[in-house]
Tab-separated table of C-alpha atoms in Angstrom:
chain	number	residue	atom	x	y	z
A	1	MET	CA	247.346	-290.296	40.731
A	2	LYS	CA	249.444	-292.535	38.969
A	3	TRP	CA	253.102	-292.991	39.963
A	4	LYS	CA	254.146	-292.013	36.429
A	5	GLU	CA	252.158	-288.688	36.898
A	6	CYS	CA	253.737	-288.304	40.138
A	7	LYS	CA	257.378	-288.607	38.584
A	8	SER	CA	256.484	-286.070	35.934
A	9	LEU	CA	255.447	-283.630	38.515
A	10	ILE	CA	258.562	-283.938	40.742
A	11	SER	CA	260.699	-283.728	37.334
A	12	SER	CA	259.043	-280.602	36.602
A	13	ASP	CA	259.674	-278.985	39.968
A	14	LEU	CA	263.309	-280.062	39.796
A	15	SER	CA	263.584	-278.864	36.371
A	16	ARG	CA	262.463	-275.384	37.222
A	17	LEU	CA	264.907	-275.218	40.101
A	18	ALA	CA	267.900	-276.748	37.808
A	19	TYR	CA	267.186	-273.911	35.474
A	20	ILE	CA	267.952	-271.523	38.233
A	21	ASN	CA	270.648	-273.216	40.373
A	22	LYS	CA	272.125	-275.721	38.353
A	23	TRP	CA	272.101	-278.365	41.029
A	24	GLY	CA	271.158	-281.880	40.667
A	25	GLY	CA	268.044	-283.589	42.219
A	26	VAL	CA	269.728	-285.091	45.497
A	27	LYS	CA	271.494	-281.817	46.188
A	28	ASN	CA	268.368	-279.880	45.777
A	29	LEU	CA	266.417	-282.480	47.905
A	30	LEU	CA	268.985	-281.849	50.547
A	31	PHE	CA	269.834	-278.256	50.411
A	32	ASN	CA	266.820	-276.584	48.732
A	33	ALA	CA	263.735	-275.951	50.858
A	34	SER	CA	261.336	-275.188	47.848
A	35	PHE	CA	262.309	-278.400	46.538
A	36	ARG	CA	262.195	-280.312	49.646
A	37	ILE	CA	258.692	-279.273	50.578
A	38	THR	CA	257.366	-280.091	46.910
A	39	PHE	CA	259.029	-283.259	46.788
A	40	TRP	CA	257.459	-284.613	49.928
A	41	PHE	CA	254.001	-283.063	49.043
A	42	ARG	CA	254.080	-284.962	45.789
A	43	ILE	CA	255.065	-288.406	47.305
A	44	GLY	CA	252.348	-287.874	49.893
A	45	SER	CA	249.846	-286.869	47.274
A	46	TYR	CA	250.602	-290.117	45.597
A	47	LEU	CA	250.484	-292.110	48.460
A	48	ILE	CA	247.043	-290.913	49.649
A	49	THR	CA	245.442	-292.254	46.674
A	50	LYS	CA	246.804	-296.029	47.335
A	51	HIS	CA	244.814	-298.249	49.703
A	52	HIS	CA	247.014	-301.042	50.297
A	53	PHE	CA	248.957	-301.961	53.382
A	54	ILE	CA	252.709	-300.878	52.231
A	55	ALA	CA	251.521	-297.615	50.800
A	56	LYS	CA	249.707	-296.623	53.941
A	57	LEU	CA	252.817	-297.652	56.111
A	58	CYS	CA	254.924	-295.540	53.798
A	59	LEU	CA	252.269	-292.749	54.215
A	60	ILE	CA	252.877	-292.393	57.779
A	61	PHE	CA	256.663	-291.973	57.438
A	62	VAL	CA	256.067	-289.439	54.697
A	63	GLN	CA	253.618	-287.503	56.786
A	64	LEU	CA	256.259	-287.058	59.569
A	65	ILE	CA	258.906	-285.862	57.174
A	66	HIS	CA	256.416	-283.679	55.511
A	67	LYS	CA	255.261	-282.104	58.856
A	68	HIS	CA	258.812	-281.665	59.771
A	69	ASN	CA	259.402	-279.962	56.520
A	70	GLN	CA	256.385	-277.776	56.887
A	71	TYR	CA	257.577	-276.716	60.562
A	72	LEU	CA	260.993	-275.818	59.111
A	73	THR	CA	260.027	-273.785	56.044
A	74	GLY	CA	256.496	-272.266	57.268
A	75	ILE	CA	254.749	-273.642	54.151
A	76	GLN	CA	251.456	-275.520	55.103
A	77	ILE	CA	250.393	-277.365	51.930
A	78	GLY	CA	248.133	-280.584	52.586
A	79	PHE	CA	248.571	-283.809	50.570
A	80	GLY	CA	246.108	-284.094	47.678
A	81	THR	CA	245.940	-280.280	46.935
A	82	LYS	CA	245.620	-279.849	43.088
A	83	ILE	CA	248.741	-278.184	42.022
A	84	GLY	CA	250.236	-278.155	38.746
A	85	LYS	CA	253.669	-278.915	37.490
A	86	ALA	CA	256.675	-276.773	38.036
A	87	LEU	CA	255.784	-275.253	41.359
A	88	MET	CA	258.321	-273.041	43.121
A	89	PHE	CA	258.700	-271.001	46.575
A	90	PRO	CA	261.677	-268.819	45.892
A	91	HIS	CA	261.762	-267.563	49.685
A	92	TYR	CA	259.783	-269.669	52.050
A	93	SER	CA	258.147	-268.823	55.556
A	94	CYS	CA	254.229	-268.186	56.435
A	95	ILE	CA	252.810	-269.444	53.344
A	96	VAL	CA	249.502	-271.185	53.661
A	97	ILE	CA	247.329	-272.987	51.023
A	98	ASN	CA	244.128	-274.259	51.405
A	99	GLY	CA	243.708	-277.909	50.548
A	100	ALA	CA	240.661	-277.522	48.158
A	101	ALA	CA	242.403	-274.654	46.182
A	102	ILE	CA	243.442	-275.354	42.518
A	103	ILE	CA	246.981	-274.102	41.141
A	104	GLY	CA	247.958	-274.455	37.563
A	105	ASP	CA	251.320	-274.935	36.084
A	106	ASN	CA	254.437	-272.975	36.546
A	107	CYS	CA	253.406	-271.061	39.456
A	108	THR	CA	255.571	-268.917	41.922
A	109	ILE	CA	254.562	-268.269	45.558
A	110	TYR	CA	256.476	-266.120	47.601
A	111	HIS	CA	256.646	-265.860	51.240
A	112	GLY	CA	253.862	-264.474	53.465
A	113	VAL	CA	251.273	-265.682	50.773
A	114	THR	CA	247.766	-266.973	51.767
A	115	ILE	CA	245.593	-268.783	49.326
A	116	GLY	CA	242.424	-269.237	51.345
A	117	SER	CA	238.732	-270.148	51.669
A	118	VAL	CA	235.668	-268.046	52.736
A	119	ARG	CA	232.540	-269.641	54.263
A	120	GLY	CA	229.010	-268.691	53.725
A	121	PRO	CA	226.606	-268.539	50.581
A	122	LYS	CA	229.523	-266.703	48.435
A	123	GLY	CA	232.128	-269.036	49.976
A	124	GLY	CA	234.726	-270.975	48.189
A	125	VAL	CA	238.359	-271.468	47.466
A	126	PRO	CA	240.563	-269.835	44.694
A	127	ARG	CA	241.376	-271.256	41.397
A	128	ILE	CA	244.695	-270.063	40.218
A	129	GLY	CA	245.957	-270.471	36.435
A	130	ASN	CA	249.049	-271.335	35.008
A	131	ASN	CA	252.093	-268.939	35.053
A	132	VAL	CA	251.118	-267.065	38.075
A	133	VAL	CA	253.479	-265.205	40.336
A	134	ILE	CA	252.069	-264.500	43.664
A	135	ALA	CA	254.265	-261.824	45.370
A	136	SER	CA	255.129	-261.558	49.084
A	137	GLY	CA	252.448	-260.812	51.623
A	138	ALA	CA	249.651	-261.368	48.733
A	139	LYS	CA	246.400	-262.979	49.689
A	140	VAL	CA	243.837	-264.552	47.415
A	141	ILE	CA	240.633	-265.302	49.466
A	142	GLY	CA	237.535	-266.703	48.454
A	143	ASN	CA	235.718	-267.867	45.348
A	144	VAL	CA	237.917	-266.329	42.923
A	145	THR	CA	239.499	-267.259	39.536
A	146	VAL	CA	242.858	-265.748	38.778
A	147	GLY	CA	243.561	-266.264	35.148
A	148	ASN	CA	246.790	-267.324	33.299
A	149	ASN	CA	249.953	-265.068	33.168
A	150	VAL	CA	249.185	-262.916	36.056
A	151	MET	CA	251.430	-261.066	38.380
A	152	ILE	CA	249.859	-260.373	41.928
A	153	GLY	CA	251.875	-257.632	43.652
A	154	SER	CA	253.306	-257.447	47.076
A	155	GLY	CA	250.613	-257.166	49.859
A	156	SER	CA	247.768	-257.316	47.369
A	157	ILE	CA	244.498	-258.781	48.813
A	158	VAL	CA	242.770	-260.369	45.638
A	159	ILE	CA	238.993	-260.913	46.289
A	160	THR	CA	237.518	-260.604	42.704
A	161	ASP	CA	238.328	-262.664	39.463
A	162	ILE	CA	241.427	-261.519	37.703
A	163	PRO	CA	241.616	-261.858	33.975
A	164	ASP	CA	244.463	-263.538	31.851
A	165	ASN	CA	247.773	-261.409	31.449
A	166	SER	CA	247.159	-258.886	34.160
A	167	VAL	CA	249.362	-257.290	36.980
A	168	VAL	CA	247.335	-256.823	40.130
A	169	VAL	CA	248.116	-254.628	43.184
A	170	GLY	CA	246.536	-252.957	46.169
A	171	ILE	CA	243.882	-253.436	48.576
A	172	PRO	CA	241.388	-254.770	47.212
A	173	GLY	CA	243.593	-255.946	44.326
A	174	LYS	CA	242.923	-253.908	41.096
A	175	VAL	CA	244.404	-254.770	37.450
A	176	ILE	CA	246.948	-251.959	36.684
A	177	SER	CA	247.989	-253.738	33.268
A	178	LYS	CA	247.103	-256.197	30.911
A	179	GLU	CA	250.735	-257.086	29.684
A	180	GLY	CA	251.139	-259.783	32.380
A	181	LEU	CA	254.269	-261.870	32.327
A	182	GLU	CA	254.962	-261.930	28.747
A	183	HIS	CA	257.898	-259.602	28.974
A	184	THR	CA	259.550	-261.411	32.033
A	185	LYS	CA	261.478	-264.592	30.526
A	186	TYR	CA	262.404	-265.761	34.038
A	187	TYR	CA	258.644	-266.070	34.869
A	188	SER	CA	257.159	-267.176	31.625
A	189	LYS	CA	259.446	-269.813	30.692
A	190	ASN	CA	257.848	-273.202	30.391
A	191	TYR	CA	259.348	-276.085	32.344
A	192	ASP	CA	257.727	-279.096	30.552
A	193	SER	CA	259.697	-282.189	31.147
């Protein structure tokens, strides 16, 4: 990852929050747990790609800060996880994201969400598209692909592929609508920087 890309990702995360709470970058970094965890995640993900001494030294301090924020927020997300721009955690606590998962742009992940792997012959990790909202308590498990503009309802367990523009609820998750997030301006706004 290049520094320009890292700055762009941080800027997109901040732009999404600024759209909601109208705060600046420093205030969000100090008082908004969602931005704080994504900020240190982005910096750490940048630093792990660098191999010179100063970057490795900085990475130690960033890891300490990130671990502390993981403890405070209950969001477990490892450096290097492939996550697109404008990530947001509106409510935090008990969020676990597998380091091999792939998450697209403009995704919203609520509290109690697990994005995890399954081992074995049909094992793997989820691939989540753009403009996806994963509501509280939902689980996305195994080698599944979640399309773009998808809403996963609270408490749902997704173990099969989900097509674009779907609303999913239940255990196991079933598609109940093909309208997706088109009608919801709050979620479908594009936060390109």
